[in-house]
Amino acid sequence: TPLTPDATGRPRTAVVEAVIAASTRPGFTAARLAAPLLRPFLRATAARLWRDDLAYAERRWALRAAGRFPG
């Protein structure tokens, strides 16, 4: 989703995701009960992945802008 530019004029975007899961398997019930304990770890991992993806996209953009992108 496009957002307004930041203070330096660089464009900003927001990515929104939603996941809904359901299952009748017995292990799914156990996972649902463990979810509150696991959620902080999953959030931290997801945040790290987003930072890595953003850094990768910025590196690709810089290469493309400099005419050095090999693809």
PDB file of N, CA, C and O in Angstrom:
ATOM      1  N   THR A   1       0.850  -1.167   0.000  1.00  0.00           N
ATOM      2  CA  THR A   1       0.000   0.000   0.000  1.00  0.00           C
ATOM      3  C   THR A   1       0.900   1.235   0.000  1.00  0.00           C
ATOM      4  O   THR A   1       1.717   1.384   0.896  1.00  0.00           O
ATOM      5  N   PRO A   2       0.785   2.111  -0.964  1.00  0.00           N
ATOM      6  CA  PRO A   2       1.602   3.313  -0.964  1.00  0.00           C
ATOM      7  C   PRO A   2       1.223   4.244   0.189  1.00  0.00           C
ATOM      8  O   PRO A   2       0.051   4.388   0.525  1.00  0.00           O
ATOM      9  N   LEU A   3       2.222   4.858   0.787  1.00  0.00           N
ATOM     10  CA  LEU A   3       2.031   5.849   1.842  1.00  0.00           C
ATOM     11  C   LEU A   3       2.667   7.157   1.392  1.00  0.00           C
ATOM     12  O   LEU A   3       3.281   7.223   0.331  1.00  0.00           O
ATOM     13  N   THR A   4       2.560   8.169   2.208  1.00  0.00           N
ATOM     14  CA  THR A   4       3.203   9.435   1.878  1.00  0.00           C
ATOM     15  C   THR A   4       4.718   9.287   1.985  1.00  0.00           C
ATOM     16  O   THR A   4       5.219   8.441   2.738  1.00  0.00           O
ATOM     17  N   PRO A   5       5.482  10.108   1.251  1.00  0.00           N
ATOM     18  CA  PRO A   5       6.944  10.036   1.342  1.00  0.00           C
ATOM     19  C   PRO A   5       7.428  10.392   2.759  1.00  0.00           C
ATOM     20  O   PRO A   5       6.745  11.089   3.497  1.00  0.00           O
ATOM     21  N   ASP A   6       8.630   9.905   3.105  1.00  0.00           N
ATOM     22  CA  ASP A   6       9.204  10.242   4.404  1.00  0.00           C
ATOM     23  C   ASP A   6       9.800  11.653   4.347  1.00  0.00           C
ATOM     24  O   ASP A   6       9.656  12.368   3.355  1.00  0.00           O
ATOM     25  N   ALA A   7      10.484  12.057   5.411  1.00  0.00           N
ATOM     26  CA  ALA A   7      11.032  13.413   5.513  1.00  0.00           C
ATOM     27  C   ALA A   7      12.056  13.713   4.424  1.00  0.00           C
ATOM     28  O   ALA A   7      12.247  14.864   4.037  1.00  0.00           O
ATOM     29  N   THR A   8      12.723  12.690   3.909  1.00  0.00           N
ATOM     30  CA  THR A   8      13.726  12.905   2.862  1.00  0.00           C
ATOM     31  C   THR A   8      13.138  12.791   1.462  1.00  0.00           C
ATOM     32  O   THR A   8      13.851  12.915   0.480  1.00  0.00           O
ATOM     33  N   GLY A   9      11.827  12.535   1.374  1.00  0.00           N
ATOM     34  CA  GLY A   9      11.176  12.427   0.082  1.00  0.00           C
ATOM     35  C   GLY A   9      11.150  11.026  -0.508  1.00  0.00           C
ATOM     36  O   GLY A   9      10.633  10.808  -1.592  1.00  0.00           O
ATOM     37  N   ARG A  10      11.741  10.057   0.201  1.00  0.00           N
ATOM     38  CA  ARG A  10      11.732   8.676  -0.301  1.00  0.00           C
ATOM     39  C   ARG A  10      10.346   8.085  -0.143  1.00  0.00           C
ATOM     40  O   ARG A  10       9.682   8.312   0.867  1.00  0.00           O
ATOM     41  N   PRO A  11       9.867   7.341  -1.128  1.00  0.00           N
ATOM     42  CA  PRO A  11       8.533   6.745  -1.015  1.00  0.00           C
ATOM     43  C   PRO A  11       8.491   5.686   0.079  1.00  0.00           C
ATOM     44  O   PRO A  11       9.486   5.017   0.347  1.00  0.00           O
ATOM     45  N   ARG A  12       7.339   5.585   0.723  1.00  0.00           N
ATOM     46  CA  ARG A  12       7.139   4.580   1.763  1.00  0.00           C
ATOM     47  C   ARG A  12       5.959   3.711   1.377  1.00  0.00           C
ATOM     48  O   ARG A  12       5.042   4.161   0.715  1.00  0.00           O
ATOM     49  N   THR A  13       6.001   2.459   1.813  1.00  0.00           N
ATOM     50  CA  THR A  13       4.889   1.543   1.591  1.00  0.00           C
ATOM     51  C   THR A  13       4.613   0.771   2.872  1.00  0.00           C
ATOM     52  O   THR A  13       5.467   0.677   3.746  1.00  0.00           O
ATOM     53  N   ALA A  14       3.426   0.213   2.948  1.00  0.00           N
ATOM     54  CA  ALA A  14       3.050  -0.655   4.065  1.00  0.00           C
ATOM     55  C   ALA A  14       2.595  -1.984   3.482  1.00  0.00           C
ATOM     56  O   ALA A  14       1.893  -2.021   2.477  1.00  0.00           O
ATOM     57  N   VAL A  15       2.989  -3.055   4.122  1.00  0.00           N
ATOM     58  CA  VAL A  15       2.564  -4.381   3.704  1.00  0.00           C
ATOM     59  C   VAL A  15       1.740  -4.969   4.847  1.00  0.00           C
ATOM     60  O   VAL A  15       2.190  -5.008   5.984  1.00  0.00           O
ATOM     61  N   VAL A  16       0.545  -5.399   4.525  1.00  0.00           N
ATOM     62  CA  VAL A  16      -0.365  -5.954   5.531  1.00  0.00           C
ATOM     63  C   VAL A  16      -0.662  -7.400   5.150  1.00  0.00           C
ATOM     64  O   VAL A  16      -0.994  -7.695   4.007  1.00  0.00           O
ATOM     65  N   GLU A  17      -0.506  -8.292   6.116  1.00  0.00           N
ATOM     66  CA  GLU A  17      -0.771  -9.706   5.885  1.00  0.00           C
ATOM     67  C   GLU A  17      -1.731 -10.222   6.939  1.00  0.00           C
ATOM     68  O   GLU A  17      -1.717  -9.771   8.073  1.00  0.00           O
ATOM     69  N   ALA A  18      -2.527 -11.192   6.567  1.00  0.00           N
ATOM     70  CA  ALA A  18      -3.418 -11.860   7.507  1.00  0.00           C
ATOM     71  C   ALA A  18      -3.403 -13.353   7.196  1.00  0.00           C
ATOM     72  O   ALA A  18      -3.403 -13.750   6.038  1.00  0.00           O
ATOM     73  N   VAL A  19      -3.372 -14.154   8.248  1.00  0.00           N
ATOM     74  CA  VAL A  19      -3.388 -15.602   8.084  1.00  0.00           C
ATOM     75  C   VAL A  19      -4.476 -16.160   8.986  1.00  0.00           C
ATOM     76  O   VAL A  19      -4.544 -15.833  10.169  1.00  0.00           O
ATOM     77  N   ILE A  20      -5.322 -16.986   8.419  1.00  0.00           N
ATOM     78  CA  ILE A  20      -6.360 -17.659   9.185  1.00  0.00           C
ATOM     79  C   ILE A  20      -6.145 -19.157   8.989  1.00  0.00           C
ATOM     80  O   ILE A  20      -6.074 -19.629   7.854  1.00  0.00           O
ATOM     81  N   ALA A  21      -6.012 -19.866  10.085  1.00  0.00           N
ATOM     82  CA  ALA A  21      -5.744 -21.302  10.000  1.00  0.00           C
ATOM     83  C   ALA A  21      -6.777 -22.070  10.823  1.00  0.00           C
ATOM     84  O   ALA A  21      -7.178 -21.634  11.899  1.00  0.00           O
ATOM     85  N   ALA A  22      -7.173 -23.214  10.291  1.00  0.00           N
ATOM     86  CA  ALA A  22      -8.106 -24.089  10.997  1.00  0.00           C
ATOM     87  C   ALA A  22      -7.814 -25.529  10.595  1.00  0.00           C
ATOM     88  O   ALA A  22      -7.387 -25.796   9.479  1.00  0.00           O
ATOM     89  N   SER A  23      -8.013 -26.438  11.530  1.00  0.00           N
ATOM     90  CA  SER A  23      -7.795 -27.846  11.258  1.00  0.00           C
ATOM     91  C   SER A  23      -8.483 -28.677  12.324  1.00  0.00           C
ATOM     92  O   SER A  23      -8.658 -28.235  13.460  1.00  0.00           O
ATOM     93  N   THR A  24      -8.849 -29.891  11.963  1.00  0.00           N
ATOM     94  CA  THR A  24      -9.438 -30.811  12.942  1.00  0.00           C
ATOM     95  C   THR A  24      -8.400 -31.775  13.503  1.00  0.00           C
ATOM     96  O   THR A  24      -8.732 -32.612  14.338  1.00  0.00           O
ATOM     97  N   ARG A  25      -7.158 -31.649  13.059  1.00  0.00           N
ATOM     98  CA  ARG A  25      -6.122 -32.556  13.546  1.00  0.00           C
ATOM     99  C   ARG A  25      -5.808 -32.278  15.010  1.00  0.00           C
ATOM    100  O   ARG A  25      -5.825 -31.125  15.445  1.00  0.00           O
ATOM    101  N   PRO A  26      -5.495 -33.318  15.803  1.00  0.00           N
ATOM    102  CA  PRO A  26      -5.244 -33.130  17.237  1.00  0.00           C
ATOM    103  C   PRO A  26      -4.036 -32.234  17.518  1.00  0.00           C
ATOM    104  O   PRO A  26      -4.038 -31.471  18.486  1.00  0.00           O
ATOM    105  N   GLY A  27      -3.013 -32.292  16.689  1.00  0.00           N
ATOM    106  CA  GLY A  27      -1.835 -31.459  16.911  1.00  0.00           C
ATOM    107  C   GLY A  27      -2.130 -29.978  16.763  1.00  0.00           C
ATOM    108  O   GLY A  27      -1.462 -29.133  17.363  1.00  0.00           O
ATOM    109  N   PHE A  28      -3.156 -29.657  15.978  1.00  0.00           N
ATOM    110  CA  PHE A  28      -3.516 -28.260  15.783  1.00  0.00           C
ATOM    111  C   PHE A  28      -4.050 -27.661  17.079  1.00  0.00           C
ATOM    112  O   PHE A  28      -3.764 -26.499  17.408  1.00  0.00           O
ATOM    113  N   THR A  29      -4.803 -28.440  17.842  1.00  0.00           N
ATOM    114  CA  THR A  29      -5.307 -27.971  19.133  1.00  0.00           C
ATOM    115  C   THR A  29      -4.149 -27.672  20.076  1.00  0.00           C
ATOM    116  O   THR A  29      -4.144 -26.645  20.759  1.00  0.00           O
ATOM    117  N   ALA A  30      -3.154 -28.529  20.085  1.00  0.00           N
ATOM    118  CA  ALA A  30      -1.978 -28.289  20.932  1.00  0.00           C
ATOM    119  C   ALA A  30      -1.242 -27.030  20.486  1.00  0.00           C
ATOM    120  O   ALA A  30      -0.795 -26.230  21.312  1.00  0.00           O
ATOM    121  N   ALA A  31      -1.125 -26.841  19.184  1.00  0.00           N
ATOM    122  CA  ALA A  31      -0.448 -25.651  18.669  1.00  0.00           C
ATOM    123  C   ALA A  31      -1.225 -24.391  19.054  1.00  0.00           C
ATOM    124  O   ALA A  31      -0.628 -23.371  19.400  1.00  0.00           O
ATOM    125  N   ARG A  32      -2.541 -24.463  19.002  1.00  0.00           N
ATOM    126  CA  ARG A  32      -3.349 -23.300  19.383  1.00  0.00           C
ATOM    127  C   ARG A  32      -3.149 -22.964  20.861  1.00  0.00           C
ATOM    128  O   ARG A  32      -3.074 -21.797  21.234  1.00  0.00           O
ATOM    129  N   LEU A  33      -3.042 -23.986  21.700  1.00  0.00           N
ATOM    130  CA  LEU A  33      -2.820 -23.745  23.127  1.00  0.00           C
ATOM    131  C   LEU A  33      -1.424 -23.164  23.377  1.00  0.00           C
ATOM    132  O   LEU A  33      -1.237 -22.369  24.290  1.00  0.00           O
ATOM    133  N   ALA A  34      -0.447 -23.563  22.569  1.00  0.00           N
ATOM    134  CA  ALA A  34       0.926 -23.071  22.731  1.00  0.00           C
ATOM    135  C   ALA A  34       1.135 -21.713  22.059  1.00  0.00           C
ATOM    136  O   ALA A  34       2.154 -21.065  22.287  1.00  0.00           O
ATOM    137  N   ALA A  35       0.192 -21.258  21.261  1.00  0.00           N
ATOM    138  CA  ALA A  35       0.347 -20.028  20.486  1.00  0.00           C
ATOM    139  C   ALA A  35       0.737 -18.805  21.330  1.00  0.00           C
ATOM    140  O   ALA A  35       1.636 -18.060  20.934  1.00  0.00           O
ATOM    141  N   PRO A  36       0.112 -18.572  22.474  1.00  0.00           N
ATOM    142  CA  PRO A  36       0.515 -17.388  23.247  1.00  0.00           C
ATOM    143  C   PRO A  36       1.984 -17.421  23.676  1.00  0.00           C
ATOM    144  O   PRO A  36       2.625 -16.373  23.776  1.00  0.00           O
ATOM    145  N   LEU A  37       2.520 -18.605  23.898  1.00  0.00           N
ATOM    146  CA  LEU A  37       3.935 -18.715  24.275  1.00  0.00           C
ATOM    147  C   LEU A  37       4.851 -18.534  23.070  1.00  0.00           C
ATOM    148  O   LEU A  37       5.957 -18.006  23.191  1.00  0.00           O
ATOM    149  N   LEU A  38       4.400 -18.979  21.906  1.00  0.00           N
ATOM    150  CA  LEU A  38       5.217 -18.914  20.690  1.00  0.00           C
ATOM    151  C   LEU A  38       5.122 -17.573  19.971  1.00  0.00           C
ATOM    152  O   LEU A  38       6.029 -17.197  19.235  1.00  0.00           O
ATOM    153  N   ARG A  39       4.031 -16.856  20.161  1.00  0.00           N
ATOM    154  CA  ARG A  39       3.774 -15.628  19.403  1.00  0.00           C
ATOM    155  C   ARG A  39       4.907 -14.603  19.481  1.00  0.00           C
ATOM    156  O   ARG A  39       5.295 -14.044  18.437  1.00  0.00           O
ATOM    157  N   PRO A  40       5.505 -14.315  20.647  1.00  0.00           N
ATOM    158  CA  PRO A  40       6.603 -13.332  20.676  1.00  0.00           C
ATOM    159  C   PRO A  40       7.796 -13.760  19.812  1.00  0.00           C
ATOM    160  O   PRO A  40       8.425 -12.921  19.150  1.00  0.00           O
ATOM    161  N   PHE A  41       8.090 -15.041  19.784  1.00  0.00           N
ATOM    162  CA  PHE A  41       9.206 -15.532  18.969  1.00  0.00           C
ATOM    163  C   PHE A  41       8.888 -15.415  17.477  1.00  0.00           C
ATOM    164  O   PHE A  41       9.747 -15.042  16.680  1.00  0.00           O
ATOM    165  N   LEU A  42       7.641 -15.728  17.132  1.00  0.00           N
ATOM    166  CA  LEU A  42       7.235 -15.603  15.729  1.00  0.00           C
ATOM    167  C   LEU A  42       7.245 -14.146  15.281  1.00  0.00           C
ATOM    168  O   LEU A  42       7.660 -13.835  14.161  1.00  0.00           O
ATOM    169  N   ARG A  43       6.796 -13.248  16.143  1.00  0.00           N
ATOM    170  CA  ARG A  43       6.819 -11.820  15.795  1.00  0.00           C
ATOM    171  C   ARG A  43       8.246 -11.339  15.586  1.00  0.00           C
ATOM    172  O   ARG A  43       8.522 -10.575  14.655  1.00  0.00           O
ATOM    173  N   ALA A  44       9.162 -11.740  16.460  1.00  0.00           N
ATOM    174  CA  ALA A  44      10.555 -11.318  16.321  1.00  0.00           C
ATOM    175  C   ALA A  44      11.161 -11.851  15.032  1.00  0.00           C
ATOM    176  O   ALA A  44      11.870 -11.134  14.312  1.00  0.00           O
ATOM    177  N   THR A  45      10.869 -13.092  14.706  1.00  0.00           N
ATOM    178  CA  THR A  45      11.388 -13.681  13.470  1.00  0.00           C
ATOM    179  C   THR A  45      10.792 -12.989  12.251  1.00  0.00           C
ATOM    180  O   THR A  45      11.508 -12.674  11.294  1.00  0.00           O
ATOM    181  N   ALA A  46       9.496 -12.718  12.285  1.00  0.00           N
ATOM    182  CA  ALA A  46       8.855 -12.029  11.162  1.00  0.00           C
ATOM    183  C   ALA A  46       9.429 -10.635  10.979  1.00  0.00           C
ATOM    184  O   ALA A  46       9.685 -10.201   9.848  1.00  0.00           O
ATOM    185  N   ALA A  47       9.667  -9.925  12.076  1.00  0.00           N
ATOM    186  CA  ALA A  47      10.245  -8.578  11.982  1.00  0.00           C
ATOM    187  C   ALA A  47      11.641  -8.637  11.372  1.00  0.00           C
ATOM    188  O   ALA A  47      12.004  -7.789  10.540  1.00  0.00           O
ATOM    189  N   ARG A  48      12.438  -9.622  11.776  1.00  0.00           N
ATOM    190  CA  ARG A  48      13.787  -9.755  11.211  1.00  0.00           C
ATOM    191  C   ARG A  48      13.721 -10.053   9.709  1.00  0.00           C
ATOM    192  O   ARG A  48      14.475  -9.481   8.916  1.00  0.00           O
ATOM    193  N   LEU A  49      12.796 -10.917   9.307  1.00  0.00           N
ATOM    194  CA  LEU A  49      12.641 -11.224   7.885  1.00  0.00           C
ATOM    195  C   LEU A  49      12.231  -9.988   7.090  1.00  0.00           C
ATOM    196  O   LEU A  49      12.720  -9.763   5.985  1.00  0.00           O
ATOM    197  N   TRP A  50      11.313  -9.173   7.640  1.00  0.00           N
ATOM    198  CA  TRP A  50      10.915  -7.948   6.946  1.00  0.00           C
ATOM    199  C   TRP A  50      12.100  -6.999   6.795  1.00  0.00           C
ATOM    200  O   TRP A  50      12.275  -6.367   5.747  1.00  0.00           O
ATOM    201  N   ARG A  51      12.918  -6.861   7.854  1.00  0.00           N
ATOM    202  CA  ARG A  51      14.099  -5.990   7.758  1.00  0.00           C
ATOM    203  C   ARG A  51      15.060  -6.502   6.703  1.00  0.00           C
ATOM    204  O   ARG A  51      15.598  -5.723   5.903  1.00  0.00           O
ATOM    205  N   ASP A  52      15.278  -7.815   6.671  1.00  0.00           N
ATOM    206  CA  ASP A  52      16.171  -8.399   5.666  1.00  0.00           C
ATOM    207  C   ASP A  52      15.628  -8.184   4.257  1.00  0.00           C
ATOM    208  O   ASP A  52      16.381  -7.842   3.339  1.00  0.00           O
ATOM    209  N   ASP A  53      14.318  -8.383   4.075  1.00  0.00           N
ATOM    210  CA  ASP A  53      13.701  -8.177   2.759  1.00  0.00           C
ATOM    211  C   ASP A  53      13.816  -6.722   2.324  1.00  0.00           C
ATOM    212  O   ASP A  53      14.084  -6.432   1.160  1.00  0.00           O
ATOM    213  N   LEU A  54      13.597  -5.801   3.254  1.00  0.00           N
ATOM    214  CA  LEU A  54      13.695  -4.383   2.922  1.00  0.00           C
ATOM    215  C   LEU A  54      15.124  -4.021   2.528  1.00  0.00           C
ATOM    216  O   LEU A  54      15.346  -3.309   1.541  1.00  0.00           O
ATOM    217  N   ALA A  55      16.099  -4.510   3.271  1.00  0.00           N
ATOM    218  CA  ALA A  55      17.502  -4.229   2.946  1.00  0.00           C
ATOM    219  C   ALA A  55      17.849  -4.792   1.569  1.00  0.00           C
ATOM    220  O   ALA A  55      18.535  -4.136   0.769  1.00  0.00           O
ATOM    221  N   TYR A  56      17.362  -5.989   1.258  1.00  0.00           N
ATOM    222  CA  TYR A  56      17.615  -6.598  -0.045  1.00  0.00           C
ATOM    223  C   TYR A  56      16.992  -5.761  -1.164  1.00  0.00           C
ATOM    224  O   TYR A  56      17.628  -5.485  -2.179  1.00  0.00           O
ATOM    225  N   ALA A  57      15.736  -5.327  -0.953  1.00  0.00           N
ATOM    226  CA  ALA A  57      15.062  -4.513  -1.967  1.00  0.00           C
ATOM    227  C   ALA A  57      15.793  -3.186  -2.169  1.00  0.00           C
ATOM    228  O   ALA A  57      15.927  -2.712  -3.305  1.00  0.00           O
ATOM    229  N   GLU A  58      16.282  -2.591  -1.098  1.00  0.00           N
ATOM    230  CA  GLU A  58      17.018  -1.328  -1.227  1.00  0.00           C
ATOM    231  C   GLU A  58      18.336  -1.529  -1.965  1.00  0.00           C
ATOM    232  O   GLU A  58      18.736  -0.687  -2.767  1.00  0.00           O
ATOM    233  N   ARG A  59      19.014  -2.655  -1.713  1.00  0.00           N
ATOM    234  CA  ARG A  59      20.265  -2.938  -2.441  1.00  0.00           C
ATOM    235  C   ARG A  59      19.983  -3.130  -3.924  1.00  0.00           C
ATOM    236  O   ARG A  59      20.712  -2.600  -4.772  1.00  0.00           O
ATOM    237  N   ARG A  60      18.926  -3.851  -4.252  1.00  0.00           N
ATOM    238  CA  ARG A  60      18.565  -4.053  -5.667  1.00  0.00           C
ATOM    239  C   ARG A  60      18.210  -2.725  -6.325  1.00  0.00           C
ATOM    240  O   ARG A  60      18.599  -2.459  -7.457  1.00  0.00           O
ATOM    241  N   TRP A  61      17.459  -1.875  -5.624  1.00  0.00           N
ATOM    242  CA  TRP A  61      17.080  -0.582  -6.174  1.00  0.00           C
ATOM    243  C   TRP A  61      18.325   0.268  -6.432  1.00  0.00           C
ATOM    244  O   TRP A  61      18.436   0.909  -7.472  1.00  0.00           O
ATOM    245  N   ALA A  62      19.276   0.262  -5.482  1.00  0.00           N
ATOM    246  CA  ALA A  62      20.503   1.045  -5.652  1.00  0.00           C
ATOM    247  C   ALA A  62      21.299   0.541  -6.857  1.00  0.00           C
ATOM    248  O   ALA A  62      21.826   1.342  -7.638  1.00  0.00           O
ATOM    249  N   LEU A  63      21.379  -0.767  -7.033  1.00  0.00           N
ATOM    250  CA  LEU A  63      22.085  -1.316  -8.198  1.00  0.00           C
ATOM    251  C   LEU A  63      21.382  -0.926  -9.497  1.00  0.00           C
ATOM    252  O   LEU A  63      22.033  -0.538 -10.472  1.00  0.00           O
ATOM    253  N   ARG A  64      20.060  -1.032  -9.510  1.00  0.00           N
ATOM    254  CA  ARG A  64      19.311  -0.673 -10.707  1.00  0.00           C
ATOM    255  C   ARG A  64      19.476   0.819 -11.018  1.00  0.00           C
ATOM    256  O   ARG A  64      19.658   1.210 -12.169  1.00  0.00           O
ATOM    257  N   ALA A  65      19.403   1.663  -9.984  1.00  0.00           N
ATOM    258  CA  ALA A  65      19.518   3.113 -10.180  1.00  0.00           C
ATOM    259  C   ALA A  65      20.909   3.489 -10.702  1.00  0.00           C
ATOM    260  O   ALA A  65      21.053   4.444 -11.448  1.00  0.00           O
ATOM    261  N   ALA A  66      21.926   2.696 -10.326  1.00  0.00           N
ATOM    262  CA  ALA A  66      23.295   2.968 -10.775  1.00  0.00           C
ATOM    263  C   ALA A  66      23.599   2.293 -12.110  1.00  0.00           C
ATOM    264  O   ALA A  66      24.702   2.427 -12.629  1.00  0.00           O
ATOM    265  N   GLY A  67      22.618   1.541 -12.630  1.00  0.00           N
ATOM    266  CA  GLY A  67      22.835   0.846 -13.907  1.00  0.00           C
ATOM    267  C   GLY A  67      23.730  -0.367 -13.792  1.00  0.00           C
ATOM    268  O   GLY A  67      24.263  -0.847 -14.778  1.00  0.00           O
ATOM    269  N   ARG A  68      23.873  -0.901 -12.593  1.00  0.00           N
ATOM    270  CA  ARG A  68      24.753  -2.056 -12.371  1.00  0.00           C
ATOM    271  C   ARG A  68      23.983  -3.326 -12.056  1.00  0.00           C
ATOM    272  O   ARG A  68      24.571  -4.334 -11.698  1.00  0.00           O
ATOM    273  N   PHE A  69      22.648  -3.289 -12.154  1.00  0.00           N
ATOM    274  CA  PHE A  69      21.868  -4.479 -11.831  1.00  0.00           C
ATOM    275  C   PHE A  69      22.070  -5.526 -12.933  1.00  0.00           C
ATOM    276  O   PHE A  69      21.830  -5.244 -14.099  1.00  0.00           O
ATOM    277  N   PRO A  70      22.490  -6.724 -12.568  1.00  0.00           N
ATOM    278  CA  PRO A  70      22.818  -7.725 -13.565  1.00  0.00           C
ATOM    279  C   PRO A  70      21.641  -8.547 -14.086  1.00  0.00           C
ATOM    280  O   PRO A  70      21.794  -9.701 -14.436  1.00  0.00           O
ATOM    281  N   GLY A  71      20.449  -8.012 -14.081  1.00  0.00           N
ATOM    282  CA  GLY A  71      19.340  -8.846 -14.486  1.00  0.00           C
ATOM    283  C   GLY A  71      18.311  -8.202 -15.295  1.00  0.00           C
ATOM    284  O   GLY A  71      17.949  -7.247 -15.620  1.00  0.00           O
TER     285      GLY A  71
END
